Amino acid sequence: MRFFVSALVSFLALANNVFAKSGTGDSVLVVIDPSLKKEDYSKFFGGLEERGYQLTFRGPRDAHPPVEQYGIPGFSHVILFTPETKSYASDITPQSLVGLLSENTNLLVTLSTKQTPLSSLSAEFSLIPPPPGTPLISHHPARSEPATVIPIPVSESPLLTPGTSPVWFSGVPHAFGNSPYLVPILRATSESFAADSLDDSGADALVDASEKAGEGLWAGSHLGLVTGFQTLKNSRVVFAGGVEMFSDEYANKALPDGTPSGNEKFVKDITAWAFRETLALRIDNTTHHRAGEEVPPETYTTNDQIVYTAHISAYDPKTSSWKPYSGITDMQLEFTMLDPHIRIALPPVAGEPGKYQVQFRAPDRHGVFKFVVDWRRKGYPLLQTSTTVPVVPPRHDQYPRFLSAAWPYYAGAISTSVGFFLFSALWLAGDVEGKKKKGLKTE
Amino acid sequence: MVPRIALHFTWLLLAVCVHAGSLLLQNPRFTITSSTAAQLRADTLSLTEKPEPLKLEPSDTLKLTFQITEKSEGKGVQPHQTFLRFYDSVSGEEGIQPVRVTPGGKAKFELNMARPPASLPPTTDHPLEVSLILGSFVHEPTTFDLFDLYVPSSYTPVPHPDEAKFHKLPLIHHTFRPEQKLPPKFVSAIFAALVLSPWLVLLGLWSKIGVRVPHLFSPRIIPFTVLLGAFEALLCWYWVDLKLGQVLLYGGILAIPTIFAGKTALAATGEWRTGKN
């Protein structure tokens, strides 16, 4: 009976992880500014709860529940709906948020025209925030909403559902640094720009600002509005330029041409990416052995034919499980000793889902080599693995033998052996004649 | 469904009527002058058809003038947003440059390639599509396509150190040492035959004088001869297959009867030498 009870308890404890919606857990902390009402975002939060996440709400100045305690994060994901908060409780600082990312917690951060600790945090992620007080405005397309509420067409991206309708946006843009770990999700339209003027007389101020700032005007499609960042620990952050994008009002608002907006679907897609439901890959295991064998040997010899295999799976949010994934076509394997000696493609094996295999010849050099797979692509997690193997030169008896150039030497040595044997046999078998002469002399 | 769309359209029409009307572009003209102030090209832009693509050398200057007026009343206005958009459709790079407009709607823009503005996007040898974006809080927004522009290529910005890892890296093939080259087999065969030639001489001479071996199959000699042959066979087997430990073991086992057989054989030959006497 006690065994069953303890088994049930441990099953339930583990089931929390097994039946989680995301590969990393489903507890979400939502830090929401007291000026924002939870009910205004009911569609967004309701959608998250429907997908299996457990939400906990608190204000920025509440001390409880803390985002992390004694270095251990309390939640798998954190949403910061605090675009204008300038002071937080002591557990939320830019350093603690970066620490959360190192501990595999994902973040969703919203920004606004005010300078907050979160906008200086975004600068650490290779995003350049605009001058304070300059929201994004656009006069195109003609619409009845004010110029600060803009419908933005959603471009193609592996993160987003194809065919998502334009989304309503209100907030600030940001410019990109050159980090390749940034994943631009939503970019501003060509006709939009960041400005603080409210009527046509601000035109001169716009031109003056662009001439003064030295970096040009904050305008055009090189500005980002919603951007993700993939960290080296494979946790993800999404920086959104405004919090109204998540609200019910924008989800229900119709676009200028009458069709419904894509806000609900867009917001669902970006949280699915941020919380590692979609585009989540991992390496299950790697093996290596000589061609023709199955078990890895202790050491390889130079010029051996080596076969390297990797198994990769992707997280399937519909079944909450990791399924084999053969969709990576450009993975490469490096056989490295200080520098890569060999770099070849690691293609998927047709007919065996999730298996990637390649065969190659070990280099002439002996030494300690590593099998290195380091695959990084925008929006995808980093797939990295490294296996160390020794490669030794051939033993004294592993060199080629019985070469045609040695025939004269074989002939000589064999002649010597045969000659010795023949001589002993003939000497033992032969006749002796010397004694007759002596006999003749004495007579 | 149909009545709903009609409702939206009527609402839009109402909005248009409420707005003070749309904006018009009057007298758009451009001039390209070289660094020596010689005029290279000047023309009026037609808004229905793009002119021949404009080309700028590294020291040329492009001057663009136009006036923005309201459609309904015809007087000049200063809209909130008067931007020139430079767009490279092949690389996707875009640059936005605001144009200063007087309250009377007159605008002048100068692009000096010797000191290009920061808003000019990185360029290659593809043309930039130049268009004018007009936006206003009180007028309808419009965009005008102006012309295509070729400018000198710009330097590429320095990439992030990790940028290369996000793409396929070039393949590396190891250059192996070439296979050992052996001399032709024919040459080796000739020299092997040379090495074996003394046997021919020996066998030839023996056939001439005759070999007398009366005791060859004597029962006191033959064990030693056979065991000696076995030793030679063991040596040959070692050359082909065996390891040192094995050959020493087998050799040690063979050595014991060989000692006794050898003593017998030598005793026998000794007896024959003294016995015949």
XYZ file of C-alpha atoms in Angstrom:
720
model
C 0.000 0.000 0.000
C 2.788 2.418 0.944
C 4.582 1.521 -2.248
C 1.525 2.420 -4.301
C 1.034 5.709 -2.513
C 4.643 6.743 -2.981
C 4.550 5.613 -6.603
C 1.415 7.672 -7.172
C 2.946 10.737 -5.555
C 6.127 10.526 -7.593
C 4.078 9.904 -10.742
C 2.006 13.008 -10.134
C 5.098 15.052 -9.406
C 6.716 13.948 -12.647
C 3.456 14.173 -14.593
C 3.564 17.910 -14.050
C 6.561 17.962 -16.353
C 5.477 15.191 -18.708
C 2.121 16.701 -19.624
C 3.460 20.260 -19.780
C 2.545 22.333 -22.785
C 6.041 23.656 -23.334
C 9.200 21.610 -23.319
C 10.425 23.627 -20.353
C 7.450 23.667 -18.016
C 4.176 25.546 -17.797
C 4.331 27.868 -14.787
C 4.139 31.510 -15.857
C 4.585 34.591 -13.698
C 2.808 37.675 -15.046
C 4.125 40.921 -13.569
C 1.395 43.416 -14.485
C 1.461 47.112 -13.759
C -1.313 48.233 -11.365
C -2.501 50.785 -13.963
C -3.288 47.975 -16.412
C -6.341 45.824 -15.822
C -6.083 42.059 -16.131
C -9.567 41.968 -17.691
C -8.447 44.121 -20.630
C -6.146 41.266 -21.656
C -8.574 38.443 -20.991
C -8.236 36.972 -24.484
C -4.451 36.767 -24.189
C -4.375 35.311 -20.695
C -7.341 33.048 -21.439
C -5.523 31.752 -24.504
C -2.450 30.949 -22.420
C -4.472 29.107 -19.806
C -6.280 27.156 -22.522
C -2.933 25.990 -23.860
C -2.106 24.551 -20.467
C -0.090 27.273 -18.747
C -0.619 28.136 -15.088
C -0.568 31.901 -14.592
C 0.346 33.720 -11.386
C -0.209 37.483 -11.241
C 1.613 40.092 -9.194
C 2.463 43.760 -9.314
C 5.964 45.080 -9.927
C 6.397 46.260 -6.351
C 5.016 43.101 -4.717
C 7.690 41.062 -3.035
C 5.769 37.819 -3.338
C 5.945 35.511 -5.313
C 9.583 36.298 -6.125
C 10.918 35.510 -9.601
C 13.761 33.581 -8.060
C 14.832 32.521 -4.628
C 18.395 31.688 -3.613
C 19.380 31.558 -7.268
C 16.689 29.078 -8.296
C 13.986 30.469 -10.584
C 10.475 30.078 -9.283
C 8.756 29.943 -12.664
C 9.471 28.581 -16.135
C 8.403 31.763 -17.927
C 7.969 35.407 -16.912
C 5.780 37.990 -18.682
C 6.519 41.632 -17.849
C 3.490 43.782 -18.684
C 5.158 46.761 -16.987
C 5.955 49.145 -19.836
C 6.000 52.299 -17.717
C 7.176 51.048 -14.325
C 10.398 52.684 -13.203
C 10.880 51.002 -9.835
C 10.435 47.369 -8.987
C 10.671 45.167 -5.938
C 14.187 44.078 -5.120
C 13.929 40.735 -6.882
C 13.394 42.215 -10.364
C 16.474 43.972 -11.669
C 18.112 43.799 -15.085
C 20.772 41.559 -13.528
C 18.225 39.180 -12.022
C 16.366 38.984 -15.342
C 19.572 38.068 -17.158
C 20.233 35.537 -14.404
C 16.811 34.025 -15.057
C 17.697 33.614 -18.714
C 20.866 31.782 -17.730
C 18.703 29.434 -15.675
C 16.579 28.520 -18.698
C 13.622 30.801 -17.941
C 11.995 32.557 -20.903
C 10.900 36.202 -20.836
C 8.345 38.366 -22.620
C 9.119 42.054 -22.095
C 7.008 45.065 -23.113
C 8.479 48.516 -23.661
C 7.017 52.003 -23.938
C 7.972 55.592 -24.647
C 9.206 56.030 -21.063
C 12.765 55.185 -20.112
C 12.530 52.187 -17.780
C 15.036 49.591 -16.544
C 13.566 47.345 -19.236
C 14.590 49.685 -22.052
C 18.162 49.725 -20.754
C 17.897 45.929 -20.553
C 16.923 45.839 -24.227
C 20.090 47.764 -25.033
C 22.076 44.865 -23.576
C 20.449 42.586 -26.119
C 21.812 44.530 -29.094
C 18.615 46.600 -29.521
C 18.871 50.386 -29.703
C 15.915 52.120 -27.985
C 14.647 55.404 -29.502
C 14.846 58.765 -27.746
C 12.319 58.910 -24.893
C 8.864 60.228 -25.658
C 8.849 59.320 -29.373
C 6.174 56.744 -30.161
C 5.818 55.213 -33.591
C 3.329 57.059 -35.791
C 2.220 56.555 -39.349
C -0.227 58.382 -41.556
C -0.468 55.453 -43.969
C -2.944 53.756 -44.502
C -5.787 56.221 -44.169
C -7.891 55.222 -41.186
C -10.091 56.636 -38.487
C -7.776 55.660 -35.624
C -5.182 58.185 -34.423
C -1.774 58.146 -36.077
C -0.201 56.305 -33.123
C -2.380 53.191 -33.694
C -0.976 51.529 -36.780
C -1.922 48.363 -38.678
C 1.312 46.547 -39.504
C 1.400 43.805 -42.146
C 2.986 40.603 -40.876
C 5.812 39.323 -43.079
C 6.776 35.696 -43.606
C 8.715 34.122 -40.769
C 9.261 30.542 -39.612
C 7.890 31.562 -36.192
C 4.556 32.857 -37.434
C 1.567 31.175 -39.046
C 1.611 32.012 -42.748
C -1.238 34.260 -43.809
C -1.625 36.126 -40.522
C -3.617 39.344 -41.039
C -2.033 42.707 -40.260
C -1.801 43.477 -36.551
C -2.656 46.676 -34.697
C 0.339 48.182 -32.946
C 0.885 51.123 -30.644
C 4.201 51.753 -28.975
C 7.856 52.394 -29.697
C 10.177 51.004 -32.344
C 13.785 49.970 -31.774
C 16.783 49.697 -34.049
C 18.899 46.572 -34.419
C 22.515 46.108 -33.488
C 24.446 43.560 -35.504
C 24.048 40.557 -33.203
C 23.030 37.458 -35.187
C 21.186 36.093 -32.149
C 18.421 38.669 -32.725
C 15.321 37.315 -34.416
C 13.271 40.128 -35.991
C 9.616 39.129 -35.801
C 7.694 42.300 -36.703
C 9.210 45.246 -38.492
C 7.811 48.754 -38.885
C 6.261 49.786 -42.202
C 8.241 51.955 -44.614
C 5.960 54.946 -44.022
C 6.121 54.894 -40.228
C 8.469 56.926 -38.085
C 9.092 57.789 -34.446
C 8.153 61.345 -33.519
C 6.624 63.273 -30.664
C 4.655 65.825 -32.703
C 0.889 65.834 -32.717
C 0.032 68.080 -35.670
C 1.402 69.216 -39.000
C 3.446 72.041 -37.536
C 5.886 69.499 -36.211
C 7.279 68.919 -39.700
C 10.224 71.282 -39.183
C 11.080 69.631 -35.887
C 11.253 66.288 -37.670
C 13.796 67.533 -40.199
C 15.832 69.253 -37.476
C 15.879 66.112 -35.346
C 17.138 64.003 -38.210
C 19.923 66.449 -39.018
C 21.002 66.745 -35.392
C 20.943 63.121 -34.307
C 23.574 62.057 -36.822
C 22.073 58.618 -37.299
C 19.209 59.807 -39.459
C 15.543 59.792 -38.694
C 13.953 56.898 -36.806
C 11.874 55.807 -39.762
C 11.322 53.002 -42.212
C 11.324 49.231 -42.277
C 14.753 48.812 -40.714
C 13.091 49.545 -37.368
C 11.812 46.580 -35.379
C 8.680 46.448 -33.266
C 8.675 42.906 -31.882
C 12.045 41.189 -31.708
C 13.192 37.943 -30.182
C 16.611 36.993 -28.876
C 17.953 33.462 -28.609
C 20.505 33.117 -25.830
C 23.422 30.696 -25.804
C 21.667 28.711 -23.077
C 18.734 28.300 -25.507
C 16.320 30.385 -23.447
C 14.392 33.060 -25.333
C 13.413 36.693 -24.758
C 10.871 38.627 -26.794
C 10.912 42.425 -26.649
C 7.596 43.967 -27.745
C 7.416 47.698 -28.389
C 4.017 48.128 -26.746
C 1.611 46.322 -24.451
C -1.609 47.343 -26.236
C -0.891 44.786 -28.948
C -1.866 42.064 -26.472
C -5.130 43.715 -25.413
C -8.674 42.607 -26.177
C -9.433 45.983 -27.735
C -6.850 45.491 -30.467
C -7.770 41.848 -30.941
C -11.377 42.848 -31.578
C -10.651 45.940 -33.650
C -11.255 45.546 -37.373
C -8.633 46.615 -39.910
C -9.328 49.632 -42.158
C -10.558 47.326 -44.916
C -13.011 45.567 -42.645
C -11.252 42.242 -42.053
C -10.510 41.160 -38.485
C -7.063 41.892 -37.151
C -4.421 39.232 -36.706
C -3.507 40.282 -33.140
C -4.859 37.195 -31.409
C -3.053 34.769 -33.691
C 0.136 36.838 -33.774
C 0.333 37.111 -30.011
C -0.262 33.377 -29.680
C 2.560 32.653 -32.145
C 5.083 34.872 -30.424
C 4.347 33.433 -27.005
C 4.592 29.934 -28.481
C 8.072 30.787 -29.756
C 9.117 32.611 -26.592
C 8.003 29.754 -24.345
C 9.798 27.218 -26.540
C 6.768 25.359 -27.892
C 7.608 25.925 -31.540
C 11.043 25.734 -33.178
C 12.364 23.788 -30.185
C 15.014 21.250 -31.166
C 17.511 19.176 -29.252
C 20.166 16.555 -29.875
C 19.087 13.270 -28.293
C 22.356 11.379 -28.614
C 25.388 10.942 -30.845
C 27.393 7.809 -31.630
C 30.516 7.072 -33.605
C 32.204 3.858 -34.737
C 34.331 2.423 -37.520
C 32.573 1.475 -40.749
C 31.487 -2.119 -40.429
C 31.485 -2.145 -36.631
C 28.825 -1.073 -34.143
C 30.640 -0.282 -30.911
C 32.900 2.775 -30.574
C 36.528 1.614 -30.253
C 38.873 2.920 -27.580
C 41.056 4.626 -30.149
C 40.870 5.254 -33.860
C 43.808 4.778 -36.221
C 44.758 7.326 -38.863
C 43.083 6.727 -42.232
C 40.230 4.757 -40.612
C 36.745 4.986 -42.120
C 34.624 6.527 -39.351
C 30.815 6.715 -39.224
C 29.204 9.439 -37.089
C 25.491 9.451 -36.222
C 23.354 12.076 -34.477
C 19.707 11.841 -33.443
C 17.707 15.079 -33.362
C 14.173 15.605 -32.161
C 11.772 18.524 -32.133
C 9.157 19.355 -29.518
C 5.611 18.763 -30.696
C 3.267 21.021 -28.677
C 0.169 19.124 -29.752
C 1.281 15.918 -28.062
C 3.662 17.532 -25.516
C 6.437 15.170 -26.523
C 9.710 15.178 -28.412
C 9.423 13.655 -31.878
C 12.304 12.763 -34.263
C 12.942 15.581 -36.708
C 14.661 15.212 -40.085
C 14.130 18.724 -41.395
C 17.659 20.099 -40.981
C 19.361 20.050 -44.370
C 22.490 22.083 -43.718
C 24.031 20.596 -40.592
C 27.805 20.184 -40.673
C 30.224 17.975 -38.750
C 33.744 19.114 -37.920
C 36.585 16.784 -36.965
C 38.773 19.169 -35.013
C 42.165 19.177 -33.364
C 42.709 22.855 -32.424
C 41.459 23.721 -35.946
C 38.951 21.791 -38.016
C 40.809 19.242 -40.130
C 37.621 18.045 -41.810
C 34.280 19.809 -42.266
C 31.570 17.857 -44.057
C 27.812 17.912 -44.366
C 25.802 15.773 -41.940
C 22.706 14.893 -43.961
C 19.542 13.222 -42.698
C 19.153 9.527 -43.500
C 16.159 8.890 -45.769
C 13.729 6.474 -44.179
C 14.897 6.918 -40.589
C 13.338 10.001 -39.005
C 15.628 12.015 -36.783
C 18.846 10.232 -37.784
C 21.722 12.119 -39.383
C 24.765 10.157 -40.491
C 27.985 10.621 -42.429
C 31.065 8.467 -43.171
C 34.518 9.928 -43.638
C 38.212 8.993 -43.532
C 40.208 9.967 -40.450
C 43.052 12.372 -41.290
C 46.708 11.397 -41.597
C 47.548 13.254 -38.393
C 47.449 11.485 -35.058
C 46.321 13.295 -31.927
C 43.265 14.004 -29.832
C 40.355 15.001 -32.079
C 36.817 16.153 -31.384
C 33.606 15.493 -33.273
C 31.994 18.968 -33.205
C 28.465 19.782 -34.324
C 27.642 23.494 -33.949
C 24.445 24.439 -35.758
C 23.004 27.935 -35.257
C 20.223 29.501 -37.257
C 18.012 32.520 -36.624
C 15.040 31.595 -34.504
C 16.242 28.066 -33.773
C 18.032 26.895 -30.637
C 21.768 26.253 -30.743
C 22.547 22.593 -31.391
C 26.012 21.950 -30.032
C 27.800 18.751 -29.154
C 31.434 17.757 -28.851
C 32.893 14.231 -28.419
C 36.610 13.695 -27.844
C 38.399 10.681 -29.374
C 42.077 9.782 -29.680
C 43.507 8.966 -33.097
C 46.740 6.944 -32.965
C 49.212 6.083 -35.709
C 49.192 2.468 -36.949
C 50.872 -0.209 -34.799
C 54.013 -1.905 -36.107
C 51.995 -4.781 -37.537
C 49.174 -2.649 -39.072
C 51.217 -1.455 -42.022
C 50.741 -3.049 -45.436
C 52.709 -6.297 -45.792
C 53.817 -8.629 -48.579
C 54.603 -5.798 -50.943
C 55.746 -6.593 -54.447
C 58.912 -4.552 -53.902
C 60.047 -7.042 -51.240
C 60.038 -10.138 -53.430
C 63.858 -10.278 -53.785
C 64.207 -10.135 -49.979
C 61.640 -12.876 -49.459
C 63.475 -14.964 -52.041
C 66.813 -14.439 -50.256
C 65.544 -15.231 -46.776
C 63.629 -18.303 -47.894
C 66.709 -19.477 -49.809
C 68.774 -19.201 -46.657
C 66.318 -21.302 -44.629
C 65.992 -23.943 -47.328
C 69.747 -24.007 -47.813
C 70.371 -24.555 -44.104
C 67.837 -27.392 -43.939
C 69.221 -29.089 -47.049
C 72.805 -28.815 -45.823
C 72.020 -30.393 -42.410
C 70.020 -33.171 -43.999
C 72.683 -33.950 -46.594
C 75.581 -33.761 -44.122
C 73.897 -36.167 -41.704
C 72.896 -38.423 -44.522
C 76.095 -38.336 -46.454
C 78.959 -40.893 -46.747
C 82.387 -40.660 -45.044
C 85.547 -41.574 -47.089
C 88.676 -40.273 -45.274
C 89.721 -43.488 -43.284
C 90.803 -45.672 -46.227
C 93.808 -43.498 -46.928
C 95.148 -43.881 -43.436
C 94.838 -47.633 -43.655
C 96.952 -47.774 -46.813
C 99.797 -45.850 -45.226
C 100.341 -48.158 -42.281
C 100.769 -51.245 -44.443
C -22.135 40.219 -45.664
C -22.690 42.662 -48.520
C -24.514 45.278 -46.447
C -21.665 45.208 -43.891
C -19.056 46.047 -46.519
C -21.281 48.777 -47.886
C -21.529 50.190 -44.387
C -17.739 50.267 -44.086
C -17.436 51.939 -47.488
C -19.922 54.663 -46.665
C -18.060 55.301 -43.424
C -14.820 55.634 -45.443
C -16.448 58.035 -47.886
C -17.666 60.131 -44.988
C -14.164 60.192 -43.589
C -12.844 61.368 -46.949
C -15.387 64.160 -47.101
C -14.499 65.237 -43.578
C -10.798 65.348 -44.479
C -9.578 68.472 -46.163
C -8.747 66.531 -49.295
C -5.707 64.896 -50.809
C -2.268 66.291 -51.558
C -0.866 67.002 -55.006
C 2.720 67.196 -56.172
C 3.378 70.203 -58.434
C 6.383 70.787 -60.702
C 8.698 68.053 -59.561
C 12.076 68.811 -61.158
C 15.506 67.305 -60.736
C 18.983 68.470 -61.705
C 22.251 66.551 -61.645
C 25.364 68.700 -61.500
C 28.960 67.581 -61.405
C 31.573 68.781 -58.947
C 32.602 71.503 -61.430
C 29.035 72.925 -61.368
C 28.410 71.759 -64.949
C 24.839 70.614 -65.415
C 24.774 66.984 -66.493
C 21.054 66.355 -66.643
C 17.874 68.241 -65.802
C 14.271 67.296 -66.329
C 10.753 67.498 -65.039
C 9.383 64.359 -63.450
C 6.188 62.904 -64.803
C 4.113 61.210 -62.132
C 2.664 58.686 -64.552
C 5.895 57.328 -65.974
C 9.341 56.887 -64.492
C 12.177 58.598 -66.386
C 15.406 56.916 -67.425
C 17.335 55.820 -64.312
C 19.466 58.618 -62.883
C 23.164 57.966 -62.320
C 25.323 59.712 -59.765
C 29.107 59.600 -59.732
C 31.022 59.933 -56.440
C 31.256 63.735 -56.744
C 27.906 64.598 -58.347
C 25.013 66.408 -56.717
C 21.313 65.728 -57.232
C 18.876 68.569 -56.612
C 15.159 67.910 -56.365
C 12.482 70.611 -56.133
C 8.732 70.356 -55.944
C 5.690 71.964 -54.384
C 2.934 70.321 -52.372
C -0.571 71.716 -52.760
C -4.043 70.769 -51.660
C -6.283 69.281 -54.318
C -9.416 71.195 -53.500
C -8.068 74.725 -52.974
C -4.747 74.638 -54.806
C -2.688 76.449 -52.178
C 0.584 75.209 -50.829
C 0.635 73.217 -47.577
C 3.336 71.893 -45.305
C 2.417 68.292 -44.449
C 3.658 66.610 -41.303
C 5.571 63.922 -43.133
C 7.510 64.589 -46.342
C 9.963 61.746 -46.677
C 12.053 60.476 -49.552
C 12.334 56.715 -49.485
C 15.391 55.046 -51.032
C 14.719 51.339 -51.443
C 16.919 48.575 -52.866
C 14.458 45.888 -53.909
C 17.162 43.223 -54.320
C 18.814 43.476 -50.904
C 15.788 44.885 -49.061
C 17.771 47.825 -47.642
C 15.800 51.002 -47.137
C 16.646 54.573 -46.171
C 14.262 57.383 -45.240
C 15.276 61.009 -45.638
C 12.980 63.841 -44.485
C 12.708 66.842 -46.827
C 12.384 70.360 -45.499
C 9.152 71.995 -46.749
C 8.347 75.698 -46.364
C 4.914 76.678 -44.982
C 4.032 77.544 -48.593
C 4.583 73.977 -49.664
C 7.853 74.510 -51.563
C 10.450 71.808 -51.003
C 14.066 71.481 -52.013
C 16.283 68.455 -51.501
C 19.982 68.144 -52.274
C 21.952 64.900 -52.351
C 25.696 65.469 -52.534
C 27.516 62.181 -53.055
C 30.710 63.697 -51.681
C 28.939 64.045 -48.314
C 26.038 61.579 -48.394
C 23.388 61.763 -45.643
C 23.357 59.094 -42.961
C 19.940 57.967 -44.119
C 21.211 56.663 -47.466
C 21.065 52.867 -47.214
C 24.038 50.576 -47.978
C 24.170 50.348 -51.771
C 25.463 47.853 -54.276
C 25.347 48.065 -58.050
C 21.537 47.656 -58.035
C 19.406 50.776 -58.468
C 17.576 52.465 -55.612
C 13.846 53.059 -56.120
C 13.116 56.587 -54.950
C 9.602 57.490 -53.854
C 8.023 60.367 -51.940
C 5.882 59.608 -48.884
C 3.461 62.326 -47.798
C 1.534 62.083 -44.564
C -0.510 64.551 -42.611
C -2.856 64.716 -39.669
C -5.456 66.546 -41.737
C -4.944 65.321 -45.285
C -5.098 61.916 -46.861
C -1.752 60.155 -47.055
C -0.177 59.552 -50.481
C 2.925 58.048 -51.982
C 4.492 59.029 -55.301
C 7.020 56.886 -57.177
C 9.650 59.256 -58.554
C 12.614 57.591 -60.280
C 15.337 54.940 -60.081
C 18.775 56.041 -58.953
C 22.215 54.482 -59.339
C 24.737 55.597 -56.726
C 28.288 54.393 -56.051
C 28.500 51.228 -53.924
C 29.066 51.609 -50.208
C 31.324 49.627 -47.911
C 29.735 46.670 -46.156
C 29.472 47.048 -42.396
C 31.691 44.943 -40.144
C 29.795 41.782 -39.233
C 29.420 40.379 -35.731
C 32.128 37.746 -34.927
C 29.482 35.022 -34.563
C 27.735 35.912 -37.805
C 29.646 33.324 -39.856
C 28.407 30.472 -37.629
C 24.831 31.235 -38.638
C 25.477 30.174 -42.201
C 26.926 27.125 -43.895
C 30.685 27.214 -43.517
C 32.970 26.195 -46.390
C 33.757 22.486 -46.493
C 37.290 21.400 -45.582
C 38.836 18.342 -47.180
C 41.980 16.835 -45.708
C 44.865 16.307 -48.120
C 46.149 12.825 -47.422
C 49.715 11.711 -48.022
C 49.843 10.060 -51.429
C 49.852 6.245 -51.472
C 53.313 4.725 -51.393
C 54.483 4.096 -54.929
C 55.988 0.669 -55.542
C 58.348 -0.198 -58.391
C 56.806 -2.255 -61.194
C 56.214 -5.908 -60.373
C 58.210 -6.954 -63.427
C 61.338 -5.321 -62.021
C 60.833 -6.993 -58.636
C 60.367 -10.351 -60.375
C 63.644 -9.934 -62.278
C 65.600 -9.200 -59.124
C 63.955 -12.089 -57.265
C 65.064 -14.323 -60.105
C 68.596 -12.893 -59.783
C 68.593 -13.740 -56.069
C 67.492 -17.301 -56.819
C 69.998 -17.859 -59.637
C 72.730 -19.501 -57.444
C 70.279 -22.354 -56.796
C 70.243 -23.038 -60.513
C 74.038 -23.214 -60.527
C 74.049 -25.535 -57.514
C 71.424 -27.845 -58.919
C 73.213 -27.926 -62.257
C 76.559 -28.858 -60.716
C 74.952 -31.487 -58.491
C 73.313 -33.147 -61.415
C 76.747 -33.425 -63.008
C 78.634 -34.998 -60.078
C 75.771 -36.877 -58.441
C 74.847 -36.727 -54.777
C 75.336 -39.828 -52.648
C 73.046 -39.874 -49.625
C 72.960 -43.473 -48.414
C 71.776 -42.705 -44.833
C 69.050 -40.210 -45.702
C 66.122 -42.356 -44.591
C 67.913 -44.106 -41.722
C 65.618 -44.367 -38.682
C 68.231 -42.665 -36.430
C 68.589 -39.615 -38.708
C 65.102 -39.055 -40.024
C 63.497 -37.807 -36.742
C 66.016 -34.976 -36.484
C 65.594 -34.035 -40.143
C 61.831 -33.979 -39.808
C 61.959 -31.885 -36.650
C 64.358 -29.440 -38.283
C 61.855 -29.158 -41.142
C 59.144 -28.504 -38.561
C 61.209 -25.666 -37.147
C 61.510 -24.147 -40.600
C 57.745 -24.503 -41.054
C 57.185 -22.794 -37.680
C 59.399 -19.921 -38.779
C 57.388 -19.584 -41.989
C 54.144 -19.644 -40.006
C 55.529 -16.890 -37.716
C 56.302 -14.784 -40.749
C 52.737 -15.100 -42.049
C 50.525 -15.169 -38.998
C 51.836 -15.858 -35.506
C 52.793 -13.457 -32.720
C 56.103 -13.590 -30.868
C 54.735 -15.192 -27.718
C 53.066 -17.974 -29.666
C 56.122 -18.793 -31.763
C 58.350 -18.914 -28.688
C 55.872 -21.270 -27.019
C 55.616 -23.610 -29.985
C 59.352 -23.395 -30.560
C 60.013 -24.324 -26.959
C 57.692 -27.310 -27.207
C 59.355 -28.447 -30.461
C 62.846 -27.970 -29.044
C 62.556 -30.812 -26.517
C 62.215 -33.761 -28.935
C 64.652 -32.014 -31.281
C 67.380 -32.130 -28.612
C 66.975 -35.882 -28.173
C 66.681 -36.522 -31.908
C 69.800 -34.432 -32.515
C 71.839 -36.299 -29.945
C 70.777 -39.600 -31.551
C 71.630 -38.392 -35.034
C 75.071 -37.094 -34.050
C 75.818 -40.295 -32.160
C 74.858 -42.267 -35.245
C 77.134 -40.263 -37.535
C 79.946 -40.550 -35.022
C 79.540 -44.340 -34.921
C 79.520 -44.549 -38.717
C 82.760 -42.621 -38.919
C 84.543 -44.713 -36.300
C 82.673 -47.934 -37.194
C 83.636 -47.898 -40.831
C 87.176 -47.554 -39.943
